[in-house]
Short mmCIF file of N, CA and C in Angstrom, two decimals:
data_model
loop_
_atom_site.label_atom_id
_atom_site.label_comp_id
_atom_site.label_asym_id
_atom_site.label_seq_id
_atom_site.Cartn_x
_atom_site.Cartn_y
_atom_site.Cartn_z
N UNK O 178 66.04 -15.95 -10.46
CA UNK O 178 64.97 -15.15 -10.62
C UNK O 178 64.66 -14.90 -9.03
N UNK O 179 64.69 -13.56 -8.43
CA UNK O 179 64.43 -12.71 -7.22
C UNK O 179 63.08 -13.45 -6.65
N UNK O 180 63.12 -13.63 -5.24
CA UNK O 180 61.63 -13.97 -4.71
C UNK O 180 60.49 -12.94 -4.90
N UNK O 181 61.09 -11.77 -4.87
CA UNK O 181 59.79 -10.96 -5.56
C UNK O 181 58.97 -11.10 -6.38
N UNK O 182 59.40 -11.42 -7.77
CA UNK O 182 59.83 -10.92 -9.05
C UNK O 182 59.23 -12.89 -9.02
N UNK O 183 59.26 -13.53 -8.56
CA UNK O 183 58.93 -14.87 -8.47
C UNK O 183 57.24 -14.51 -8.00
N UNK O 184 57.02 -14.21 -7.12
CA UNK O 184 55.77 -13.78 -6.17
C UNK O 184 54.97 -13.38 -6.67
N UNK O 185 55.40 -12.24 -7.97
CA UNK O 185 54.64 -11.40 -8.71
C UNK O 185 54.25 -12.59 -9.74
N UNK O 186 55.30 -13.14 -10.59
CA UNK O 186 54.33 -13.74 -11.06
C UNK O 186 53.72 -14.77 -11.15
N UNK O 187 53.79 -15.37 -9.78
CA UNK O 187 52.73 -16.41 -9.25
C UNK O 187 51.51 -15.72 -8.94
N UNK O 188 51.50 -14.30 -8.72
CA UNK O 188 50.35 -13.58 -8.24
C UNK O 188 49.23 -13.63 -9.61
N UNK O 189 50.06 -12.67 -10.66
CA UNK O 189 49.65 -13.46 -11.74
C UNK O 189 49.02 -14.39 -12.52
N UNK O 190 49.70 -15.30 -12.24
CA UNK O 190 49.50 -17.26 -12.61
C UNK O 190 48.25 -17.16 -11.64
N UNK O 191 48.39 -16.90 -10.59
CA UNK O 191 46.58 -17.47 -9.45
C UNK O 191 45.42 -16.19 -10.08
N UNK O 192 45.87 -14.71 -10.67
CA UNK O 192 44.86 -14.47 -11.06
C UNK O 192 43.95 -15.30 -12.18
N UNK O 193 44.89 -15.94 -13.18
CA UNK O 193 44.19 -15.98 -14.04
C UNK O 193 42.99 -17.43 -13.64
N UNK O 194 42.90 -17.59 -12.82
CA UNK O 194 42.09 -18.81 -12.54
C UNK O 194 40.82 -18.00 -11.77
N UNK O 195 39.60 -18.19 -11.80
CA UNK O 195 38.62 -18.15 -11.21
C UNK O 195 38.09 -19.28 -9.51
N UNK O 196 38.50 -20.58 -10.58
CA UNK O 196 38.13 -21.53 -9.41
C UNK O 196 39.57 -21.29 -8.26
N UNK O 197 40.19 -21.31 -6.91
CA UNK O 197 40.98 -21.75 -6.15
C UNK O 197 40.92 -22.56 -5.37
N UNK O 198 42.33 -23.65 -5.01
CA UNK O 198 41.98 -24.45 -4.11
C UNK O 198 41.86 -23.85 -2.47
N UNK O 199 41.22 -24.22 -1.49
CA UNK O 199 41.14 -23.56 -0.48
C UNK O 199 42.35 -23.95 0.51
N UNK O 200 43.34 -25.03 0.04
CA UNK O 200 44.25 -25.11 1.02
C UNK O 200 45.48 -25.97 -0.05
N UNK O 201 46.59 -25.55 -0.01
CA UNK O 201 47.46 -26.20 -0.71
C UNK O 201 48.87 -26.72 0.19
N UNK O 202 48.86 -28.25 -0.31
CA UNK O 202 49.56 -28.73 0.51
C UNK O 202 51.32 -29.12 0.30
N UNK O 203 52.27 -28.94 1.05
CA UNK O 203 53.38 -29.19 0.24
C UNK O 203 54.33 -30.30 0.39
N UNK O 204 55.03 -31.11 0.57
CA UNK O 204 55.89 -32.10 0.69
C UNK O 204 56.91 -31.13 1.04
N UNK O 205 58.23 -31.71 1.68
CA UNK O 205 59.31 -30.90 1.92
C UNK O 205 60.42 -31.44 1.24
N UNK O 206 60.74 -32.42 1.55
CA UNK O 206 62.26 -32.69 0.94
C UNK O 206 61.69 -33.18 -0.76
N UNK O 207 62.47 -32.31 -1.45
CA UNK O 207 62.74 -32.38 -2.83
C UNK O 207 61.59 -31.90 -2.99
N UNK O 208 60.77 -30.94 -2.52
CA UNK O 208 59.14 -30.37 -2.85
C UNK O 208 59.66 -29.00 -2.63
N UNK O 209 59.72 -28.66 -1.45
CA UNK O 209 60.42 -27.06 -1.13
C UNK O 209 61.91 -27.02 -1.09
N UNK O 210 62.42 -28.26 -0.72
CA UNK O 210 64.19 -27.72 -0.42
C UNK O 210 64.79 -28.79 -1.09
N UNK O 211 65.95 -28.61 -1.51
CA UNK O 211 66.65 -29.78 -2.59
C UNK O 211 67.50 -30.99 -1.94
N UNK O 212 66.72 -31.50 -0.58
CA UNK O 212 67.79 -32.34 0.19
C UNK O 212 66.76 -33.28 1.03
N UNK O 213 67.16 -34.56 1.43
CA UNK O 213 66.27 -34.62 2.79
C UNK O 213 66.50 -34.94 3.94
N UNK O 214 66.01 -34.17 4.71
CA UNK O 214 65.94 -34.05 6.19
C UNK O 214 67.41 -34.77 6.99
N UNK O 215 66.63 -36.34 7.31
CA UNK O 215 67.72 -37.08 7.52
C UNK O 215 69.37 -36.92 7.31
N UNK O 216 69.33 -36.21 6.45
CA UNK O 216 71.07 -36.46 5.18
C UNK O 216 71.79 -35.18 5.84
N UNK O 217 70.65 -34.73 6.74
CA UNK O 217 71.53 -33.06 7.26
C UNK O 217 71.80 -32.62 9.07
N UNK O 218 72.49 -31.65 9.25
CA UNK O 218 72.33 -31.37 11.03
C UNK O 218 71.55 -30.12 10.67
N UNK O 219 70.85 -30.36 12.28
CA UNK O 219 69.91 -29.04 12.56
C UNK O 219 71.14 -27.74 12.68
N UNK O 220 71.99 -28.03 12.59
CA UNK O 220 73.19 -26.46 12.72
C UNK O 220 73.30 -25.86 11.38
N UNK O 221 73.10 -26.96 10.63
CA UNK O 221 73.15 -26.30 8.77
C UNK O 221 71.94 -25.12 8.69
N UNK O 222 72.55 -24.45 7.65
CA UNK O 222 71.42 -23.70 6.89
C UNK O 222 70.68 -23.85 6.02
N UNK O 223 69.43 -24.02 6.12
CA UNK O 223 68.86 -24.73 4.96
C UNK O 223 68.72 -23.98 3.35
N UNK O 224 68.07 -23.80 2.66
CA UNK O 224 67.90 -23.78 1.08
C UNK O 224 66.76 -23.82 1.03
N UNK O 225 65.62 -23.20 0.60
CA UNK O 225 64.57 -23.41 -0.23
C UNK O 225 64.69 -23.38 -1.94
N UNK O 226 63.91 -24.78 -2.72
CA UNK O 226 63.89 -23.96 -4.28
C UNK O 226 64.02 -22.72 -4.23
N UNK O 227 64.61 -22.27 -5.88
CA UNK O 227 64.72 -20.64 -5.70
C UNK O 227 63.01 -20.59 -6.25
N UNK O 228 62.30 -21.21 -6.52
CA UNK O 228 60.74 -20.18 -6.70
C UNK O 228 59.62 -20.69 -5.44
N UNK O 229 60.06 -21.79 -4.28
CA UNK O 229 59.36 -22.10 -3.50
C UNK O 229 58.65 -20.77 -2.70
N UNK O 230 59.67 -19.85 -2.19
CA UNK O 230 58.97 -18.60 -0.88
C UNK O 230 58.36 -17.83 -1.90
N UNK O 231 58.54 -17.55 -3.35
CA UNK O 231 57.92 -16.83 -3.92
C UNK O 231 56.21 -17.22 -4.64
N UNK O 232 55.87 -18.41 -4.65
CA UNK O 232 55.19 -19.02 -4.83
C UNK O 232 54.09 -18.97 -3.50
N UNK O 233 55.03 -19.46 -2.58
CA UNK O 233 54.07 -19.62 -1.13
C UNK O 233 53.81 -18.00 -0.88
N UNK O 234 54.39 -16.89 -0.71
CA UNK O 234 54.13 -15.93 -0.66
C UNK O 234 52.70 -15.48 -1.06
N UNK O 235 52.77 -15.54 -2.49
CA UNK O 235 51.83 -15.66 -3.59
C UNK O 235 50.35 -16.02 -2.91
N UNK O 236 50.36 -17.53 -2.74
CA UNK O 236 49.61 -17.62 -2.32
C UNK O 236 48.85 -17.43 -0.63
N UNK O 237 49.56 -17.07 0.16
CA UNK O 237 49.65 -15.97 1.50
C UNK O 237 48.53 -14.97 1.09
N UNK O 238 49.10 -14.37 0.03
CA UNK O 238 48.39 -13.02 -0.34
C UNK O 238 47.19 -12.94 -0.66
N UNK O 239 46.97 -14.38 -1.77
CA UNK O 239 45.52 -14.62 -2.18
C UNK O 239 44.40 -15.40 -0.97
N UNK O 240 45.27 -15.07 -0.02
CA UNK O 240 44.24 -15.99 1.02
C UNK O 240 44.34 -17.20 1.11
N UNK O 241 44.86 -17.85 0.37
CA UNK O 241 44.86 -19.53 0.17
C UNK O 241 45.71 -20.51 1.67
N UNK O 242 45.05 -21.19 2.21
CA UNK O 242 45.97 -21.48 3.07
C UNK O 242 46.90 -22.46 2.75
N UNK O 243 47.76 -22.77 3.40
CA UNK O 243 48.93 -24.26 2.95
C UNK O 243 49.45 -25.08 4.19
N UNK O 244 50.08 -26.14 3.84
CA UNK O 244 49.91 -27.00 5.33
C UNK O 244 51.15 -27.74 4.25
N UNK O 245 51.84 -28.78 5.57
CA UNK O 245 52.72 -29.18 4.84
C UNK O 245 52.14 -30.81 4.93
N UNK O 246 52.80 -32.02 4.41
CA UNK O 246 52.92 -33.48 4.77
C UNK O 246 53.91 -33.94 3.82
N UNK O 247 54.52 -34.58 5.06
CA UNK O 247 55.92 -34.94 5.20
C UNK O 247 56.30 -36.05 5.62
N UNK O 248 56.67 -37.45 4.97
CA UNK O 248 57.18 -38.49 5.65
C UNK O 248 58.18 -38.48 6.29
N UNK O 249 59.26 -37.40 6.36
CA UNK O 249 60.30 -37.02 7.20
C UNK O 249 60.81 -38.30 8.52
N UNK O 250 61.60 -38.90 8.46
CA UNK O 250 61.96 -39.85 9.60
C UNK O 250 62.23 -38.64 11.26
N UNK O 251 62.41 -37.19 10.36
CA UNK O 251 63.54 -36.44 11.51
C UNK O 251 62.76 -35.12 11.49
N UNK O 252 61.72 -34.97 12.00
CA UNK O 252 60.64 -33.83 12.13
C UNK O 252 61.12 -33.49 13.08
N UNK O 253 61.74 -33.81 13.82
CA UNK O 253 62.70 -32.57 14.69
C UNK O 253 64.00 -31.67 13.55
N UNK O 254 64.15 -31.99 13.04
CA UNK O 254 65.32 -31.35 11.93
C UNK O 254 63.96 -30.78 10.90
N UNK O 255 63.41 -31.52 10.33
CA UNK O 255 62.25 -30.80 9.48
C UNK O 255 61.57 -28.95 10.15
N UNK O 256 61.61 -29.93 11.44
CA UNK O 256 60.66 -28.04 12.27
C UNK O 256 62.02 -27.32 12.67
N UNK O 257 63.15 -27.49 12.48
CA UNK O 257 64.51 -26.46 12.44
C UNK O 257 64.20 -25.82 11.44
N UNK O 258 64.15 -26.64 10.36
CA UNK O 258 64.90 -26.31 8.99
C UNK O 258 63.50 -25.02 8.47
N UNK O 259 62.23 -25.50 8.75
CA UNK O 259 60.91 -24.85 9.05
C UNK O 259 61.20 -22.71 9.36
N UNK O 260 61.77 -23.70 10.45
CA UNK O 260 61.73 -22.63 11.98
C UNK O 260 63.07 -21.01 11.18
N UNK O 261 64.16 -21.94 10.99
CA UNK O 261 65.48 -21.17 10.09
C UNK O 261 64.87 -20.50 8.92
N UNK O 262 63.99 -20.94 8.26
CA UNK O 262 63.90 -20.42 6.63
C UNK O 262 62.43 -19.43 7.25
N UNK O 263 61.72 -19.35 8.53
CA UNK O 263 61.16 -17.99 8.55
C UNK O 263 60.06 -18.57 7.93
N UNK O 264 59.55 -19.77 7.92
CA UNK O 264 58.04 -20.04 6.86
C UNK O 264 57.08 -20.65 7.65
N UNK O 265 57.78 -20.77 9.13
CA UNK O 265 56.56 -21.48 10.31
C UNK O 265 55.08 -20.75 9.91
N UNK O 266 55.22 -19.66 10.09
CA UNK O 266 53.99 -19.04 9.93
C UNK O 266 52.47 -19.19 8.82
N UNK O 267 52.98 -19.84 7.71
CA UNK O 267 52.75 -20.02 6.54
C UNK O 267 51.89 -21.12 6.77
N UNK O 268 51.84 -21.69 7.34
CA UNK O 268 51.17 -22.70 7.28
C UNK O 268 50.15 -22.98 8.30
N UNK O 269 48.80 -23.60 8.33
CA UNK O 269 47.84 -23.54 9.18
C UNK O 269 47.99 -24.69 10.09
N UNK O 270 48.73 -25.64 9.47
CA UNK O 270 48.93 -27.27 10.09
C UNK O 270 50.60 -27.89 9.14
N UNK O 271 51.14 -28.30 10.24
CA UNK O 271 51.92 -29.25 9.77
C UNK O 271 52.08 -30.93 10.10
N UNK O 272 51.96 -31.35 9.12
CA UNK O 272 52.25 -33.16 9.35
C UNK O 272 53.35 -33.55 8.85
N UNK O 273 54.46 -33.73 9.94
CA UNK O 273 55.57 -34.60 9.91
C UNK O 273 55.80 -35.59 10.68
N UNK O 274 55.51 -36.62 10.11
CA UNK O 274 56.17 -37.98 10.95
C UNK O 274 56.47 -38.85 9.70
N UNK O 275 57.04 -39.92 9.70
CA UNK O 275 57.19 -40.88 8.99
C UNK O 275 56.07 -42.09 9.15
N UNK O 276 55.56 -42.65 8.27
CA UNK O 276 54.82 -43.89 7.52
C UNK O 276 54.77 -44.81 6.69
N UNK O 277 53.70 -45.27 6.39
CA UNK O 277 54.11 -46.77 5.25
C UNK O 277 52.59 -46.24 4.48
N UNK O 278 51.80 -45.16 4.65
CA UNK O 278 50.66 -45.18 4.07
C UNK O 278 50.57 -44.10 2.69
N UNK O 279 52.28 -43.66 2.47
CA UNK O 279 51.63 -42.78 1.26
C UNK O 279 51.23 -41.34 1.22
N UNK O 280 51.32 -41.20 2.68
CA UNK O 280 50.23 -39.85 3.07
C UNK O 280 49.22 -39.70 3.21
N UNK O 281 48.50 -41.03 2.64
CA UNK O 281 47.05 -40.83 3.28
C UNK O 281 46.84 -40.31 4.71
N UNK O 282 47.30 -40.65 5.86
CA UNK O 282 47.35 -40.76 7.12
C UNK O 282 47.76 -39.14 7.56
N UNK O 283 48.53 -38.61 6.79
CA UNK O 283 48.74 -37.46 6.68
C UNK O 283 47.78 -36.22 6.36
N UNK O 284 47.30 -36.75 4.99
CA UNK O 284 46.00 -36.13 4.61
C UNK O 284 44.21 -36.25 5.78
N UNK O 285 44.48 -37.55 6.29
CA UNK O 285 43.06 -37.25 6.81
C UNK O 285 43.46 -36.24 8.16
N UNK O 286 44.67 -36.08 8.79
CA UNK O 286 45.05 -35.15 9.67
C UNK O 286 44.68 -34.02 9.55
N UNK O 287 45.16 -33.43 7.88
CA UNK O 287 45.12 -32.61 7.86
C UNK O 287 43.76 -31.80 7.24
N UNK O 288 42.76 -32.72 7.17
CA UNK O 288 41.60 -32.42 7.02
C UNK O 288 40.53 -32.33 8.26
N UNK O 289 41.19 -33.48 9.66
CA UNK O 289 40.40 -33.01 10.36
C UNK O 289 40.85 -31.96 11.11
N UNK O 290 41.94 -31.51 11.26
CA UNK O 290 42.33 -30.23 11.76
C UNK O 290 42.11 -28.53 10.97
N UNK O 291 42.04 -29.29 9.46
CA UNK O 291 41.05 -27.57 8.81
C UNK O 291 39.73 -27.51 8.31
N UNK O 292 39.10 -28.77 8.61
CA UNK O 292 37.86 -28.58 8.26
C UNK O 292 38.11 -28.84 6.29
N UNK O 293 38.82 -28.91 5.71
CA UNK O 293 38.82 -28.58 4.04
C UNK O 293 38.66 -29.90 3.50
N UNK O 294 37.43 -29.94 2.64
CA UNK O 294 37.34 -31.10 1.85
C UNK O 294 38.27 -31.31 1.11
N UNK O 295 39.00 -32.65 0.84
CA UNK O 295 39.82 -33.39 0.11
C UNK O 295 40.00 -32.60 -1.77
N UNK O 296 38.46 -32.41 -1.67
CA UNK O 296 38.77 -31.91 -3.39
C UNK O 296 39.17 -30.27 -3.30
N UNK O 297 39.03 -30.03 -2.40
CA UNK O 297 39.39 -28.69 -2.23
C UNK O 297 40.77 -27.94 -1.70
N UNK O 298 41.33 -29.54 -2.07
CA UNK O 298 43.36 -29.58 -1.82
C UNK O 298 43.74 -29.34 -2.87
N UNK O 299 45.12 -29.07 -3.08
CA UNK O 299 45.99 -29.00 -4.10
C UNK O 299 47.18 -29.50 -3.48
N UNK O 300 47.78 -30.69 -3.94
CA UNK O 300 49.00 -31.06 -3.36
C UNK O 300 50.50 -31.02 -4.35
N UNK O 301 51.69 -30.99 -3.57
CA UNK O 301 52.95 -30.97 -4.67
C UNK O 301 53.70 -32.08 -3.49
N UNK O 302 54.09 -33.10 -4.26
CA UNK O 302 55.36 -33.66 -4.25
C UNK O 302 56.26 -34.57 -5.02
N UNK O 303 57.02 -35.08 -4.80
CA UNK O 303 58.32 -35.35 -5.84
C UNK O 303 57.88 -36.93 -6.23
N UNK O 304 57.25 -37.56 -5.16
CA UNK O 304 57.02 -39.21 -5.36
C UNK O 304 55.96 -39.58 -5.75
N UNK O 305 55.96 -40.21 -6.85
CA UNK O 305 54.91 -40.96 -7.29
C UNK O 305 53.85 -41.49 -6.62
N UNK O 306 54.35 -42.75 -5.82
CA UNK O 306 52.98 -43.30 -4.65
C UNK O 306 52.81 -42.45 -4.08
N UNK O 307 52.89 -41.05 -3.83
CA UNK O 307 52.25 -40.25 -2.57
C UNK O 307 51.32 -39.87 -3.66
N UNK O 308 51.68 -39.30 -4.82
CA UNK O 308 50.71 -38.70 -5.56
C UNK O 308 49.41 -39.75 -6.18
N UNK O 309 49.88 -40.59 -6.42
CA UNK O 309 48.42 -42.01 -7.05
C UNK O 309 48.03 -41.86 -5.48
N UNK O 310 48.43 -42.37 -4.08
CA UNK O 310 47.58 -42.57 -3.06
C UNK O 310 46.79 -41.52 -2.52
N UNK O 311 47.06 -40.27 -2.57
CA UNK O 311 46.58 -39.34 -2.15
C UNK O 311 45.59 -38.27 -3.43
N UNK O 312 45.85 -38.70 -5.05
CA UNK O 312 44.63 -38.38 -5.85
C UNK O 312 43.50 -39.24 -5.98
N UNK O 313 43.69 -40.51 -5.44
CA UNK O 313 42.86 -41.27 -5.29
C UNK O 313 41.19 -40.65 -3.51
N UNK O 314 42.31 -39.91 -3.03
CA UNK O 314 41.26 -39.62 -1.85
C UNK O 314 40.35 -38.29 -2.53
N UNK O 315 40.62 -37.71 -3.52
CA UNK O 315 40.01 -36.64 -4.31
C UNK O 315 41.17 -35.63 -4.21
N UNK O 316 42.07 -35.40 -3.98
CA UNK O 316 43.13 -34.32 -3.81
C UNK O 316 43.82 -34.17 -5.28
N UNK O 317 43.58 -33.25 -5.91
CA UNK O 317 44.73 -32.57 -6.90
C UNK O 317 45.79 -33.10 -6.26
N UNK O 318 46.70 -33.59 -7.27
CA UNK O 318 47.72 -33.56 -6.85
C UNK O 318 48.57 -33.61 -7.86
N UNK O 319 50.15 -33.37 -7.67
CA UNK O 319 50.92 -32.27 -8.88
C UNK O 319 52.29 -33.18 -8.79
N UNK O 320 52.91 -34.00 -9.03
CA UNK O 320 54.12 -34.46 -9.09
C UNK O 320 55.81 -33.39 -9.71
N UNK O 321 56.41 -32.76 -8.88
CA UNK O 321 57.25 -32.53 -9.11
C UNK O 321 58.94 -33.07 -9.50
N UNK O 322 59.54 -32.11 -9.91
CA UNK O 322 60.42 -32.90 -10.78
C UNK O 322 61.79 -31.83 -9.76
N UNK O 323 61.70 -30.90 -9.92
CA UNK O 323 63.28 -29.72 -9.36
C UNK O 323 62.46 -29.08 -8.45
N UNK O 324 61.48 -29.41 -7.20
CA UNK O 324 61.06 -28.55 -6.57
C UNK O 324 60.01 -27.57 -7.40
N UNK O 325 59.25 -27.39 -6.08
CA UNK O 325 57.67 -26.36 -6.15
C UNK O 325 58.20 -24.85 -7.35
N UNK O 326 57.64 -25.11 -8.63
CA UNK O 326 57.76 -23.75 -9.71
C UNK O 326 57.10 -22.92 -10.43
N UNK O 327 57.04 -22.04 -10.74
CA UNK O 327 56.00 -21.27 -11.41
C UNK O 327 55.08 -22.31 -12.20
N UNK O 328 55.76 -23.03 -13.22
CA UNK O 328 54.97 -23.96 -14.37
C UNK O 328 54.62 -25.10 -13.28
N UNK O 329 54.75 -25.74 -12.23
CA UNK O 329 54.22 -26.82 -11.55
C UNK O 329 52.69 -25.83 -10.67
N UNK O 330 53.27 -24.63 -10.62
CA UNK O 330 51.62 -23.95 -9.56
C UNK O 330 50.80 -23.46 -10.78
N UNK O 331 51.34 -23.68 -12.14
CA UNK O 331 50.60 -22.96 -13.63
C UNK O 331 49.62 -24.73 -13.34
N UNK O 332 50.54 -25.65 -13.63
CA UNK O 332 49.60 -26.82 -13.49
C UNK O 332 49.09 -27.33 -12.69
N UNK O 333 48.92 -26.92 -11.29
CA UNK O 333 48.37 -27.57 -10.13
C UNK O 333 47.11 -26.97 -10.18
N UNK O 334 46.92 -25.86 -10.41
CA UNK O 334 45.40 -24.79 -10.76
C UNK O 334 45.37 -24.92 -11.81
N UNK O 335 46.00 -25.28 -12.84
CA UNK O 335 45.03 -25.69 -14.01
C UNK O 335 44.34 -27.05 -13.72
N UNK O 336 44.63 -28.33 -13.40
CA UNK O 336 44.21 -29.68 -13.27
C UNK O 336 43.13 -29.73 -11.72
N UNK O 337 43.37 -28.46 -11.09
CA UNK O 337 42.32 -28.46 -9.77
C UNK O 337 41.10 -27.82 -10.95
N UNK O 338 41.37 -26.71 -11.51
CA UNK O 338 40.37 -26.29 -12.02
C UNK O 338 39.49 -27.61 -13.01
N UNK O 339 40.04 -28.31 -13.20
CA UNK O 339 39.79 -28.94 -14.32
C UNK O 339 38.50 -30.21 -13.79
N UNK O 340 39.51 -30.44 -12.24
CA UNK O 340 38.64 -31.16 -11.75
C UNK O 340 37.96 -30.81 -11.08
N UNK O 341 37.56 -29.76 -10.33
CA UNK O 341 36.91 -29.02 -10.00
C UNK O 341 35.16 -29.26 -10.84
N UNK O 342 35.92 -28.26 -12.11
CA UNK O 342 34.68 -28.80 -13.03
C UNK O 342 34.18 -29.78 -13.54
N UNK O 343 34.92 -31.10 -13.55
CA UNK O 343 34.52 -32.34 -13.08
C UNK O 343 33.69 -32.98 -12.26
N UNK O 344 33.89 -32.59 -11.24
CA UNK O 344 33.24 -32.97 -10.05
C UNK O 344 31.71 -31.78 -10.17
N UNK O 345 31.96 -31.08 -10.97
CA UNK O 345 30.56 -29.78 -10.85
C UNK O 345 29.62 -30.28 -11.76
N UNK O 346 29.82 -31.07 -13.00
CA UNK O 346 29.10 -31.55 -14.06
C UNK O 346 28.38 -32.69 -13.94
N UNK O 347 29.36 -34.07 -12.88
CA UNK O 347 28.94 -35.03 -12.38
C UNK O 347 28.01 -34.61 -11.13
N UNK O 348 28.21 -33.60 -10.72
CA UNK O 348 26.64 -33.12 -9.55
C UNK O 348 25.74 -32.93 -10.29
N UNK O 349 25.99 -32.04 -11.20
CA UNK O 349 24.52 -31.51 -12.13
C UNK O 349 23.82 -32.43 -13.01
N UNK O 350 25.16 -33.74 -13.72
CA UNK O 350 24.44 -34.91 -13.93
C UNK O 350 23.28 -35.63 -12.91
N UNK O 351 23.90 -35.84 -11.88
CA UNK O 351 23.54 -36.58 -10.91
C UNK O 351 22.28 -35.78 -10.58
N UNK O 352 22.23 -34.42 -9.89
CA UNK O 352 21.03 -34.00 -9.82
C UNK O 352 20.26 -33.93 -10.77
N UNK O 353 20.19 -33.92 -11.85
CA UNK O 353 19.14 -33.99 -13.25
C UNK O 353 18.51 -35.58 -13.41
N UNK O 354 19.69 -36.59 -12.83
CA UNK O 354 19.21 -37.90 -13.14
C UNK O 354 18.28 -38.23 -12.29
N UNK O 355 18.47 -37.88 -10.87
CA UNK O 355 17.82 -38.09 -9.70
C UNK O 355 16.16 -37.15 -8.97
N UNK O 356 16.89 -36.18 -9.56
CA UNK O 356 15.67 -35.31 -9.65
C UNK O 356 14.36 -35.20 -10.89
N UNK O 357 14.74 -35.77 -11.74
CA UNK O 357 14.36 -35.68 -13.02
C UNK O 357 13.75 -36.88 -12.69
N UNK O 358 14.00 -38.09 -12.01
CA UNK O 358 13.21 -39.21 -11.69
C UNK O 358 12.29 -39.61 -10.68
N UNK O 359 12.45 -38.67 -9.78
CA UNK O 359 11.84 -38.12 -8.57
C UNK O 359 10.28 -37.44 -9.22
N UNK O 360 10.79 -36.12 -10.14
CA UNK O 360 9.09 -35.70 -10.75
C UNK O 360 9.05 -36.19 -11.74
N UNK O 361 8.90 -37.41 -12.11
CA UNK O 361 7.82 -38.09 -13.17
C UNK O 361 7.38 -39.01 -12.26
N UNK O 362 7.92 -39.63 -10.97
CA UNK O 362 7.24 -40.98 -10.36
C UNK O 362 5.96 -40.29 -9.75
N UNK O 363 6.19 -38.83 -9.29
CA UNK O 363 5.45 -37.90 -8.83
C UNK O 363 3.95 -37.72 -10.03
N UNK O 364 4.57 -37.68 -11.23
CA UNK O 364 3.61 -37.36 -12.11
C UNK O 364 3.15 -38.51 -12.34
N UNK O 365 3.25 -39.37 -12.44
CA UNK O 365 2.89 -40.70 -12.70
C UNK O 365 1.57 -41.42 -11.86
N UNK O 366 1.78 -40.67 -10.78
CA UNK O 366 0.78 -41.21 -9.40
C UNK O 366 -0.48 -40.26 -9.92
N UNK O 367 -0.31 -38.71 -10.17
CA UNK O 367 -1.63 -38.30 -10.47
C UNK O 367 -2.03 -39.20 -11.34
#
């Protein structure tokens, strides 16, 4: 599928949702590209998964910010590949460093740099341990099998909307519960 066709389909998918994330965060290895950076040379010309560029182009066109969260031990190679693929300008921040924290440290830094709350983020990664730890922070997190695809985008936006609606419902329950108690307490005093 050509990049432009993928972008058009991604635009249609994004258009189906009223609630969108403010920031979409991508892992690199086996999420945006089909290899580990540390197994490659800077001299090589990397390639993205077939849908990755189109999905990212659509997100950019829709005004959704993007970031990178990678535990690659070879950030120099990762950054070289990002430059060679001409995608550096797509990202508001790139957190590429080796870590044992399953990316929670990456997301703390992304939050600090962007000011975007965790609940307004959508994350794509190929490792379940990263998905689990980052989800606990409030980030909608999607496990990808063969990189970022149109199907993964649709799943991510669907789960983001469900999570957002659940949060809003809980806020409303909390407001009703506590504003109701406060109101009845005032009435009891009269």
